[in-house]
PDB file of C-alpha atoms and ligand atoms in Angstrom:
ATOM      1  CA  MET A   9      70.036  95.793 115.355  1.00 84.00           C
ATOM      2  CA  ARG A  10      72.210  92.904 114.990  1.00 92.00           C
ATOM      3  CA  PRO A  11      74.651  92.059 112.111  1.00 94.00           C
ATOM      4  CA  ALA A  12      72.362  89.172 111.058  1.00 92.00           C
ATOM      5  CA  ASP A  13      69.477  91.713 110.561  1.00 95.00           C
ATOM      6  CA  LEU A  14      71.349  93.099 107.594  1.00 97.00           C
ATOM      7  CA  THR A  15      71.081  89.793 105.976  1.00 97.00           C
ATOM      8  CA  ARG A  16      67.290  89.913 106.417  1.00 97.00           C
ATOM      9  CA  PHE A  17      67.186  93.415 104.893  1.00 97.00           C
ATOM     10  CA  LYS A  18      69.036  92.060 101.837  1.00 98.00           C
ATOM     11  CA  GLN A  19      66.596  89.275 101.474  1.00 97.00           C
ATOM     12  CA  SER A  20      63.670  91.552 101.780  1.00 97.00           C
ATOM     13  CA  GLY A  21      65.215  94.096  99.390  1.00 97.00           C
ATOM     14  CA  ARG A  22      65.406  96.835 101.857  1.00 97.00           C
ATOM     15  CA  PRO A  23      68.259  99.004 101.197  1.00 98.00           C
ATOM     16  CA  ILE A  24      70.755  99.320 104.148  1.00 98.00           C
ATOM     17  CA  THR A  25      72.245 102.561 105.194  1.00 98.00           C
ATOM     18  CA  VAL A  26      75.768 103.028 106.714  1.00 98.00           C
ATOM     19  CA  LEU A  27      77.115 106.383 107.924  1.00 98.00           C
ATOM     20  CA  THR A  28      80.149 107.136 109.681  1.00 98.00           C
ATOM     21  CA  ALA A  29      80.603 109.027 112.944  1.00 98.00           C
ATOM     22  CA  TRP A  30      83.597 109.929 114.901  1.00 98.00           C
ATOM     23  CA  ASP A  31      82.078 111.570 118.115  1.00 98.00           C
ATOM     24  CA  SER A  32      79.079 112.061 120.207  1.00 98.00           C
ATOM     25  CA  LEU A  33      77.819 115.039 118.149  1.00 98.00           C
ATOM     26  CA  SER A  34      77.945 113.214 114.867  1.00 98.00           C
ATOM     27  CA  ALA A  35      76.660 110.030 116.343  1.00 98.00           C
ATOM     28  CA  SER A  36      73.522 111.756 117.583  1.00 98.00           C
ATOM     29  CA  LEU A  37      73.021 113.212 114.011  1.00 98.00           C
ATOM     30  CA  VAL A  38      73.370 110.103 112.280  1.00 98.00           C
ATOM     31  CA  GLN A  39      71.166 108.281 114.701  1.00 98.00           C
ATOM     32  CA  GLU A  40      68.471 110.855 114.177  1.00 97.00           C
ATOM     33  CA  ALA A  41      68.788 110.566 110.416  1.00 98.00           C
ATOM     34  CA  GLY A  42      67.878 106.962 110.843  1.00 97.00           C
ATOM     35  CA  ALA A  43      71.024 105.179 109.567  1.00 98.00           C
ATOM     36  CA  ASP A  44      70.864 101.304 110.121  1.00 97.00           C
ATOM     37  CA  VAL A  45      74.623 101.080 110.852  1.00 98.00           C
ATOM     38  CA  VAL A  46      77.130 103.552 112.372  1.00 98.00           C
ATOM     39  CA  LEU A  47      80.701 102.915 111.172  1.00 98.00           C
ATOM     40  CA  VAL A  48      83.519 104.345 113.288  1.00 98.00           C
ATOM     41  CA  GLY A  49      85.657 104.330 110.260  1.00 98.00           C
ATOM     42  CA  ASP A  50      89.391 104.848 110.395  1.00 98.00           C
ATOM     43  CA  SER A  51      88.827 107.621 107.954  1.00 97.00           C
ATOM     44  CA  LEU A  52      88.574 109.529 111.149  1.00 97.00           C
ATOM     45  CA  ALA A  53      92.434 109.690 110.982  1.00 97.00           C
ATOM     46  CA  MET A  54      91.951 112.143 108.130  1.00 96.00           C
ATOM     47  CA  VAL A  55      88.737 113.683 108.651  1.00 96.00           C
ATOM     48  CA  VAL A  56      89.294 114.350 112.337  1.00 96.00           C
ATOM     49  CA  LEU A  57      92.874 113.910 113.311  1.00 97.00           C
ATOM     50  CA  GLY A  58      94.267 115.729 110.269  1.00 96.00           C
ATOM     51  CA  HIS A  59      96.622 112.938 109.043  1.00 97.00           C
ATOM     52  CA  ALA A  60      97.162 112.404 105.372  1.00 95.00           C
ATOM     53  CA  THR A  61      96.142 108.902 105.315  1.00 96.00           C
ATOM     54  CA  THR A  62      94.336 106.407 107.572  1.00 97.00           C
ATOM     55  CA  LEU A  63      97.564 104.636 108.668  1.00 98.00           C
ATOM     56  CA  PRO A  64      98.600 106.692 111.631  1.00 98.00           C
ATOM     57  CA  VAL A  65      95.308 106.276 113.616  1.00 98.00           C
ATOM     58  CA  THR A  66      96.015 103.874 116.731  1.00 98.00           C
ATOM     59  CA  LEU A  67      93.849 101.383 118.402  1.00 98.00           C
ATOM     60  CA  GLU A  68      93.643 103.653 121.494  1.00 98.00           C
ATOM     61  CA  GLN A  69      92.372 106.478 119.342  1.00 98.00           C
ATOM     62  CA  MET A  70      89.635 104.255 117.578  1.00 98.00           C
ATOM     63  CA  LEU A  71      88.468 103.047 121.005  1.00 98.00           C
ATOM     64  CA  LEU A  72      88.285 106.566 122.382  1.00 98.00           C
ATOM     65  CA  HIS A  73      86.257 107.757 119.433  1.00 98.00           C
ATOM     66  CA  SER A  74      84.116 104.587 119.431  1.00 98.00           C
ATOM     67  CA  GLN A  75      83.213 105.268 123.180  1.00 98.00           C
ATOM     68  CA  ALA A  76      82.332 108.874 122.360  1.00 98.00           C
ATOM     69  CA  VAL A  77      80.080 107.684 119.300  1.00 98.00           C
ATOM     70  CA  CYS A  78      78.235 105.217 121.551  1.00 97.00           C
ATOM     71  CA  ARG A  79      77.599 107.718 124.261  1.00 97.00           C
ATOM     72  CA  GLY A  80      76.047 110.120 121.562  1.00 97.00           C
ATOM     73  CA  PHE A  81      73.125 107.781 120.967  1.00 97.00           C
ATOM     74  CA  GLN A  82      69.604 108.546 122.552  1.00 95.00           C
ATOM     75  CA  GLY A  83      66.910 106.206 123.798  1.00 93.00           C
ATOM     76  CA  PRO A  84      66.796 102.603 124.402  1.00 92.00           C
ATOM     77  CA  ILE A  85      69.481 100.365 123.091  1.00 88.00           C
ATOM     78  CA  ALA A  86      66.984  98.498 120.950  1.00 86.00           C
ATOM     79  CA  ASP A  87      66.439 101.833 119.012  1.00 88.00           C
ATOM     80  CA  GLN A  88      69.954 102.384 118.433  1.00 95.00           C
ATOM     81  CA  PRO A  89      72.069 101.713 115.266  1.00 97.00           C
ATOM     82  CA  LEU A  90      74.385  98.976 114.927  1.00 97.00           C
ATOM     83  CA  VAL A  91      78.065 100.050 115.588  1.00 98.00           C
ATOM     84  CA  ILE A  92      80.927  98.674 113.666  1.00 98.00           C
ATOM     85  CA  VAL A  93      84.482  99.841 114.194  1.00 98.00           C
ATOM     86  CA  ASP A  94      87.525  99.703 111.834  1.00 98.00           C
ATOM     87  CA  LEU A  95      90.299  97.699 113.065  1.00 98.00           C
ATOM     88  CA  PRO A  96      93.379 100.198 112.414  1.00 98.00           C
ATOM     89  CA  PHE A  97      96.311  99.438 110.491  1.00 98.00           C
ATOM     90  CA  LEU A  98      98.679  97.214 112.369  1.00 96.00           C
ATOM     91  CA  SER A  99      96.181  95.933 114.864  1.00 97.00           C
ATOM     92  CA  TYR A 100      95.406  92.833 112.693  1.00 97.00           C
ATOM     93  CA  GLN A 101      98.505  92.446 110.517  1.00 95.00           C
ATOM     94  CA  CYS A 102     100.818  91.334 113.398  1.00 95.00           C
ATOM     95  CA  GLY A 103      99.253  87.959 114.278  1.00 94.00           C
ATOM     96  CA  VAL A 104      95.871  86.446 115.127  1.00 97.00           C
ATOM     97  CA  ASP A 105      96.219  86.794 119.003  1.00 97.00           C
ATOM     98  CA  ARG A 106      96.975  90.625 118.654  1.00 97.00           C
ATOM     99  CA  ALA A 107      93.883  90.928 116.297  1.00 98.00           C
ATOM    100  CA  VAL A 108      91.458  89.041 118.460  1.00 98.00           C
ATOM    101  CA  ALA A 109      92.758  91.205 121.520  1.00 98.00           C
ATOM    102  CA  ALA A 110      92.299  94.453 119.570  1.00 98.00           C
ATOM    103  CA  ALA A 111      88.782  93.636 118.173  1.00 98.00           C
ATOM    104  CA  GLY A 112      87.828  92.200 121.709  1.00 98.00           C
ATOM    105  CA  THR A 113      88.881  95.447 123.198  1.00 98.00           C
ATOM    106  CA  LEU A 114      86.833  97.542 120.857  1.00 98.00           C
ATOM    107  CA  LEU A 115      83.856  95.428 121.516  1.00 98.00           C
ATOM    108  CA  LYS A 116      84.445  95.116 125.268  1.00 97.00           C
ATOM    109  CA  GLU A 117      85.068  98.845 125.989  1.00 98.00           C
ATOM    110  CA  SER A 118      82.568 100.627 123.646  1.00 96.00           C
ATOM    111  CA  GLY A 119      79.335  99.683 122.473  1.00 90.00           C
ATOM    112  CA  ALA A 120      80.386  98.253 119.106  1.00 97.00           C
ATOM    113  CA  ALA A 121      78.979  94.992 117.851  1.00 97.00           C
ATOM    114  CA  GLY A 122      81.514  94.171 115.301  1.00 98.00           C
ATOM    115  CA  VAL A 123      84.631  95.138 113.312  1.00 98.00           C
ATOM    116  CA  LYS A 124      85.706  95.899 109.822  1.00 98.00           C
ATOM    117  CA  LEU A 125      88.924  95.052 108.171  1.00 98.00           C
ATOM    118  CA  GLU A 126      90.472  95.506 104.913  1.00 98.00           C
ATOM    119  CA  GLY A 127      91.505  92.951 102.309  1.00 98.00           C
ATOM    120  CA  ALA A 128      91.347  89.174 101.793  1.00 98.00           C
ATOM    121  CA  GLU A 129      94.967  87.988 101.778  1.00 97.00           C
ATOM    122  CA  PRO A 130      95.468  84.593 103.211  1.00 97.00           C
ATOM    123  CA  GLU A 131      96.865  86.121 106.631  1.00 97.00           C
ATOM    124  CA  VAL A 132      93.544  88.394 106.756  1.00 98.00           C
ATOM    125  CA  LEU A 133      91.282  85.451 106.157  1.00 98.00           C
ATOM    126  CA  THR A 134      93.033  83.563 108.995  1.00 98.00           C
ATOM    127  CA  VAL A 135      92.379  86.558 111.261  1.00 98.00           C
ATOM    128  CA  ILE A 136      88.726  86.706 110.098  1.00 98.00           C
ATOM    129  CA  ASP A 137      88.176  83.073 110.771  1.00 98.00           C
ATOM    130  CA  ARG A 138      89.491  83.272 114.265  1.00 98.00           C
ATOM    131  CA  LEU A 139      87.450  86.577 115.064  1.00 98.00           C
ATOM    132  CA  VAL A 140      84.222  84.922 113.892  1.00 98.00           C
ATOM    133  CA  ARG A 141      84.814  81.787 115.743  1.00 98.00           C
ATOM    134  CA  MET A 142      85.355  83.911 118.893  1.00 97.00           C
ATOM    135  CA  GLY A 143      82.045  85.478 118.407  1.00 97.00           C
ATOM    136  CA  ILE A 144      83.321  88.769 117.036  1.00 98.00           C
ATOM    137  CA  PRO A 145      81.178  89.747 113.752  1.00 98.00           C
ATOM    138  CA  VAL A 146      83.287  90.932 110.948  1.00 98.00           C
ATOM    139  CA  MET A 147      82.510  93.248 107.893  1.00 98.00           C
ATOM    140  CA  GLY A 148      84.947  92.867 105.054  1.00 98.00           C
ATOM    141  CA  HIS A 149      86.197  95.587 102.828  1.00 98.00           C
ATOM    142  CA  LEU A 150      87.545  95.146  99.194  1.00 98.00           C
ATOM    143  CA  GLY A 151      88.336  97.355  96.178  1.00 98.00           C
ATOM    144  CA  LEU A 152      89.996 100.604  97.155  1.00 97.00           C
ATOM    145  CA  THR A 153      91.206  99.609 100.756  1.00 97.00           C
ATOM    146  CA  PRO A 154      92.816 102.940 101.928  1.00 96.00           C
ATOM    147  CA  GLN A 155      95.136 101.111 104.447  1.00 97.00           C
ATOM    148  CA  ALA A 156      96.848  99.871 101.263  1.00 96.00           C
ATOM    149  CA  VAL A 157      97.215 103.303  99.813  1.00 95.00           C
ATOM    150  CA  HIS A 158     101.079 102.829  99.292  1.00 95.00           C
ATOM    151  CA  ARG A 159     100.374  99.917  97.049  1.00 94.00           C
ATOM    152  CA  LEU A 160      97.113 100.862  95.407  1.00 93.00           C
ATOM    153  CA  GLY A 161      96.842 104.625  95.742  1.00 92.00           C
ATOM    154  CA  TYR A 162      93.346 106.041  95.791  1.00 92.00           C
ATOM    155  CA  ARG A 163      92.360 105.035  92.389  1.00 94.00           C
ATOM    156  CA  ARG A 164      89.395 102.856  91.088  1.00 96.00           C
ATOM    157  CA  GLN A 165      90.158  99.307  91.394  1.00 96.00           C
ATOM    158  CA  ALA A 166      89.184  96.078  89.553  1.00 96.00           C
ATOM    159  CA  LEU A 167      89.366  97.535  86.105  1.00 97.00           C
ATOM    160  CA  ASP A 168      90.650  94.684  84.114  1.00 97.00           C
ATOM    161  CA  PRO A 169      89.039  90.925  83.905  1.00 98.00           C
ATOM    162  CA  GLN A 170      91.890  89.397  85.920  1.00 97.00           C
ATOM    163  CA  SER A 171      91.497  91.683  88.941  1.00 97.00           C
ATOM    164  CA  GLN A 172      87.794  91.401  88.720  1.00 98.00           C
ATOM    165  CA  ASP A 173      88.026  87.676  88.949  1.00 98.00           C
ATOM    166  CA  LYS A 174      90.326  87.866  91.923  1.00 98.00           C
ATOM    167  CA  LEU A 175      87.973  90.460  93.685  1.00 98.00           C
ATOM    168  CA  LYS A 176      85.186  88.069  93.011  1.00 98.00           C
ATOM    169  CA  ARG A 177      87.135  85.120  94.650  1.00 98.00           C
ATOM    170  CA  GLN A 178      88.062  87.248  97.568  1.00 98.00           C
ATOM    171  CA  ALA A 179      84.490  88.310  98.210  1.00 98.00           C
ATOM    172  CA  LEU A 180      83.353  84.751  98.016  1.00 98.00           C
ATOM    173  CA  GLU A 181      86.279  83.812 100.615  1.00 98.00           C
ATOM    174  CA  LEU A 182      85.199  86.481 102.934  1.00 98.00           C
ATOM    175  CA  GLN A 183      81.813  85.099 102.784  1.00 98.00           C
ATOM    176  CA  ALA A 184      82.998  81.546 103.503  1.00 98.00           C
ATOM    177  CA  MET A 185      85.031  82.724 106.384  1.00 98.00           C
ATOM    178  CA  GLY A 186      81.902  84.148 107.986  1.00 98.00           C
ATOM    179  CA  CYS A 187      81.845  87.920 107.236  1.00 98.00           C
ATOM    180  CA  PHE A 188      78.424  89.229 107.880  1.00 98.00           C
ATOM    181  CA  SER A 189      78.722  91.768 104.980  1.00 98.00           C
ATOM    182  CA  VAL A 190      81.348  93.426 102.758  1.00 98.00           C
ATOM    183  CA  VAL A 191      82.026  96.955 101.786  1.00 98.00           C
ATOM    184  CA  LEU A 192      82.974  97.489  98.141  1.00 98.00           C
ATOM    185  CA  GLU A 193      84.884 100.685  97.641  1.00 98.00           C
ATOM    186  CA  HIS A 194      85.551 102.487  94.202  1.00 97.00           C
ATOM    187  CA  ILE A 195      85.012  99.582  91.835  1.00 98.00           C
ATOM    188  CA  PRO A 196      83.012  99.429  88.603  1.00 98.00           C
ATOM    189  CA  ALA A 197      79.150  99.622  89.077  1.00 98.00           C
ATOM    190  CA  GLU A 198      78.693  96.302  86.916  1.00 98.00           C
ATOM    191  CA  LEU A 199      81.052  94.302  89.044  1.00 98.00           C
ATOM    192  CA  ALA A 200      79.402  95.365  92.416  1.00 98.00           C
ATOM    193  CA  ALA A 201      75.921  94.621  91.048  1.00 98.00           C
ATOM    194  CA  GLU A 202      77.276  91.034  89.977  1.00 98.00           C
ATOM    195  CA  LEU A 203      78.707  90.505  93.345  1.00 98.00           C
ATOM    196  CA  ARG A 204      75.258  91.615  95.022  1.00 98.00           C
ATOM    197  CA  GLN A 205      73.812  88.516  93.093  1.00 98.00           C
ATOM    198  CA  LEU A 206      76.764  86.286  93.756  1.00 98.00           C
ATOM    199  CA  LEU A 207      76.713  86.645  97.586  1.00 98.00           C
ATOM    200  CA  ALA A 208      74.257  85.922 100.233  1.00 98.00           C
ATOM    201  CA  ILE A 209      75.698  88.462 102.543  1.00 98.00           C
ATOM    202  CA  PRO A 210      74.914  92.147 101.977  1.00 98.00           C
ATOM    203  CA  VAL A 211      77.219  94.199  99.624  1.00 98.00           C
ATOM    204  CA  ILE A 212      77.591  97.701 100.847  1.00 98.00           C
ATOM    205  CA  GLY A 213      78.965 100.184  98.220  1.00 98.00           C
ATOM    206  CA  ILE A 214      80.872 103.410  98.173  1.00 98.00           C
ATOM    207  CA  GLY A 215      81.693 104.575  94.683  1.00 97.00           C
ATOM    208  CA  ALA A 216      80.485 101.216  93.496  1.00 98.00           C
ATOM    209  CA  GLY A 217      77.316 102.284  91.795  1.00 97.00           C
ATOM    210  CA  GLU A 218      73.510 101.935  92.839  1.00 97.00           C
ATOM    211  CA  GLY A 219      73.217  98.064  92.453  1.00 97.00           C
ATOM    212  CA  CYS A 220      74.407  97.114  95.892  1.00 98.00           C
ATOM    213  CA  ASP A 221      72.301  96.116  98.807  1.00 98.00           C
ATOM    214  CA  GLY A 222      73.262  99.261 100.717  1.00 98.00           C
ATOM    215  CA  GLN A 223      75.591 102.336 100.571  1.00 98.00           C
ATOM    216  CA  VAL A 224      78.059 103.730 103.089  1.00 98.00           C
ATOM    217  CA  ARG A 225      79.293 107.262 103.050  1.00 98.00           C
ATOM    218  CA  VAL A 226      81.673 109.429 105.247  1.00 98.00           C
ATOM    219  CA  THR A 227      79.279 111.759 106.856  1.00 98.00           C
ATOM    220  CA  ALA A 228      81.668 114.597 106.779  1.00 98.00           C
ATOM    221  CA  ASP A 229      81.864 114.164 102.959  1.00 97.00           C
ATOM    222  CA  LEU A 230      78.006 113.909 102.669  1.00 98.00           C
ATOM    223  CA  LEU A 231      77.784 117.192 104.652  1.00 98.00           C
ATOM    224  CA  GLY A 232      80.435 119.050 102.405  1.00 97.00           C
ATOM    225  CA  LEU A 233      82.632 119.459 105.477  1.00 96.00           C
ATOM    226  CA  THR A 234      85.933 117.875 104.243  1.00 91.00           C
ATOM    227  CA  PRO A 235      88.400 120.115 102.399  1.00 84.00           C
ATOM    228  CA  GLN A 236      89.013 117.313  99.880  1.00 82.00           C
ATOM    229  CA  GLN A 237      85.905 115.760  98.570  1.00 87.00           C
ATOM    230  CA  PRO A 238      86.334 112.195  96.987  1.00 89.00           C
ATOM    231  CA  PRO A 239      85.294 112.226  93.374  1.00 89.00           C
ATOM    232  CA  PHE A 240      82.768 109.269  94.042  1.00 91.00           C
ATOM    233  CA  SER A 241      81.086 110.675  97.105  1.00 92.00           C
ATOM    234  CA  PRO A 242      79.572 114.090  96.241  1.00 94.00           C
ATOM    235  CA  ALA A 243      78.330 116.498  99.055  1.00 97.00           C
ATOM    236  CA  LEU A 244      74.630 116.919  99.683  1.00 97.00           C
ATOM    237  CA  ILE A 245      75.080 120.372 101.048  1.00 97.00           C
ATOM    238  CA  PRO A 246      78.111 122.879 100.949  1.00 97.00           C
ATOM    239  CA  GLY A 247      78.397 122.459 104.667  1.00 97.00           C
ATOM    240  CA  ARG A 248      81.730 123.906 105.064  1.00 96.00           C
ATOM    241  CA  GLN A 249      80.821 127.212 103.222  1.00 96.00           C
ATOM    242  CA  LEU A 250      77.595 127.431 105.220  1.00 98.00           C
ATOM    243  CA  CYS A 251      79.435 127.028 108.450  1.00 97.00           C
ATOM    244  CA  VAL A 252      82.294 129.400 107.448  1.00 97.00           C
ATOM    245  CA  ASP A 253      79.765 132.010 106.349  1.00 98.00           C
ATOM    246  CA  ALA A 254      77.877 131.786 109.629  1.00 98.00           C
ATOM    247  CA  LEU A 255      80.798 132.029 111.588  1.00 98.00           C
ATOM    248  CA  LYS A 256      82.194 134.957 109.620  1.00 98.00           C
ATOM    249  CA  GLY A 257      78.934 136.596 110.039  1.00 98.00           C
ATOM    250  CA  TRP A 258      79.304 136.378 113.833  1.00 97.00           C
ATOM    251  CA  VAL A 259      82.885 137.410 113.924  1.00 98.00           C
ATOM    252  CA  SER A 260      82.171 140.643 111.785  1.00 97.00           C
ATOM    253  CA  GLN A 261      79.022 141.379 113.848  1.00 96.00           C
ATOM    254  CA  GLN A 262      81.281 141.486 117.016  1.00 96.00           C
ATOM    255  CA  ARG A 263      83.795 143.821 115.422  1.00 93.00           C
ATOM    256  CA  ARG A 264      81.137 146.367 114.384  1.00 90.00           C
ATOM    257  CA  PRO A 265      81.892 149.738 115.990  1.00 88.00           C
ATOM    258  CA  GLY A 266      79.521 150.095 119.157  1.00 83.00           C
ATOM    259  CA  ALA A 267      78.486 146.440 118.921  1.00 76.00           C
ATOM    260  CA  SER A 268      77.594 145.414 122.466  1.00 65.00           C
ATOM    261  CA  PRO A 269      79.586 142.225 123.816  1.00 59.00           C
ATOM    262  CA  THR A 270      77.208 139.257 123.723  1.00 57.00           C
ATOM    263  CA  SER A 271      78.950 137.498 126.644  1.00 54.00           C
ATOM    264  CA  THR A 272      78.528 138.508 130.201  1.00 54.00           C
ATOM    265  CA  PRO A 273      81.666 140.187 131.653  1.00 56.00           C
ATOM    266  CA  THR A 274      83.527 137.986 134.165  1.00 59.00           C
ATOM    267  CA  PRO A 275      82.621 139.244 137.654  1.00 62.00           C
ATOM    268  CA  PRO A 276      85.472 140.437 139.874  1.00 65.00           C
ATOM    269  CA  ALA A 277      87.083 137.746 142.049  1.00 65.00           C
ATOM    270  CA  PRO A 278      85.569 137.853 145.626  1.00 62.00           C
ATOM    271  CA  ASP A 279      87.726 139.264 148.441  1.00 63.00           C
ATOM    272  CA  CYS A 280      89.015 136.488 150.576  1.00 51.00           C
TER     273      CYS A 280
HETATM  274  O1  LIG B   4      86.966 104.504 107.279  1.00 82.85           O
HETATM  275  C1  LIG B   4      85.897 104.590 106.599  1.00 82.85           C
HETATM  276  O2  LIG B   4      85.213 105.621 106.789  1.00 82.85           O
HETATM  277  C2  LIG B   4      85.539 103.671 105.697  1.00 82.85           C
HETATM  278  C3  LIG B   4      84.364 103.819 104.741  1.00 82.85           C
HETATM  279  C4  LIG B   4      84.790 104.707 103.567  1.00 82.85           C
HETATM  280  C5  LIG B   4      83.801 102.604 104.084  1.00 82.85           C
HETATM  281  O3  LIG B   4      86.154 102.478 105.635  1.00 82.85           O
END
């Protein structure tokens, strides 16, 4: 899988599937499920590291988790999903050189094939232009951009005609800068469907309706594991409840009077 394959999928009308992973275990699940792309999203700041927003996760942590994800895949590299990693907050907002170093490190030291970054402000476009010219594939991200939570909140975006025009302009700019695809998060379905027609690059939606070229989901949300489910990403199974019930069953079984310990007692230390 290469980023350009996603454009082929769009052209042939084959829906694109993107799932997040944050460690070897989740990566192996997502690979077995057959996802085309594995996103090491900065949502891991909230899902795995317990932060309230995506802002605190560092480049070092993103690298560590990306390496773990890439170690989780089985089989020949040709059968493995495409890995894209989120550039974390402040790794691309402080100058183009720092951004190239950050993205280059992620590609160089994990098996990732590209990076995703949020927004399309002029400074971000400059960064994207340089990354693409340096051979680093870039996925864009518009609409609800969680790194801008303090400006935008977690609300649905692009609700009035003015902001819809702005988002369309920005999506076209991302395409012109060489992004190989764009994520549209929590925007009206009609707008996402219109952008799918407007753009030659694949439009990947989350909370953006069914009219996109593909869909991305946070795997922990789909599995019902996250304590706070986003309203636009319903769970497929009550995973958290299933896990807690199974573990509760084990705990209460262990506490039953007369229950025999399941683990082997530690043998006494040998005399030296
Ligand atoms: O960080 C993430 O998981 C993401 C997806 C929600 C698209 O950016």
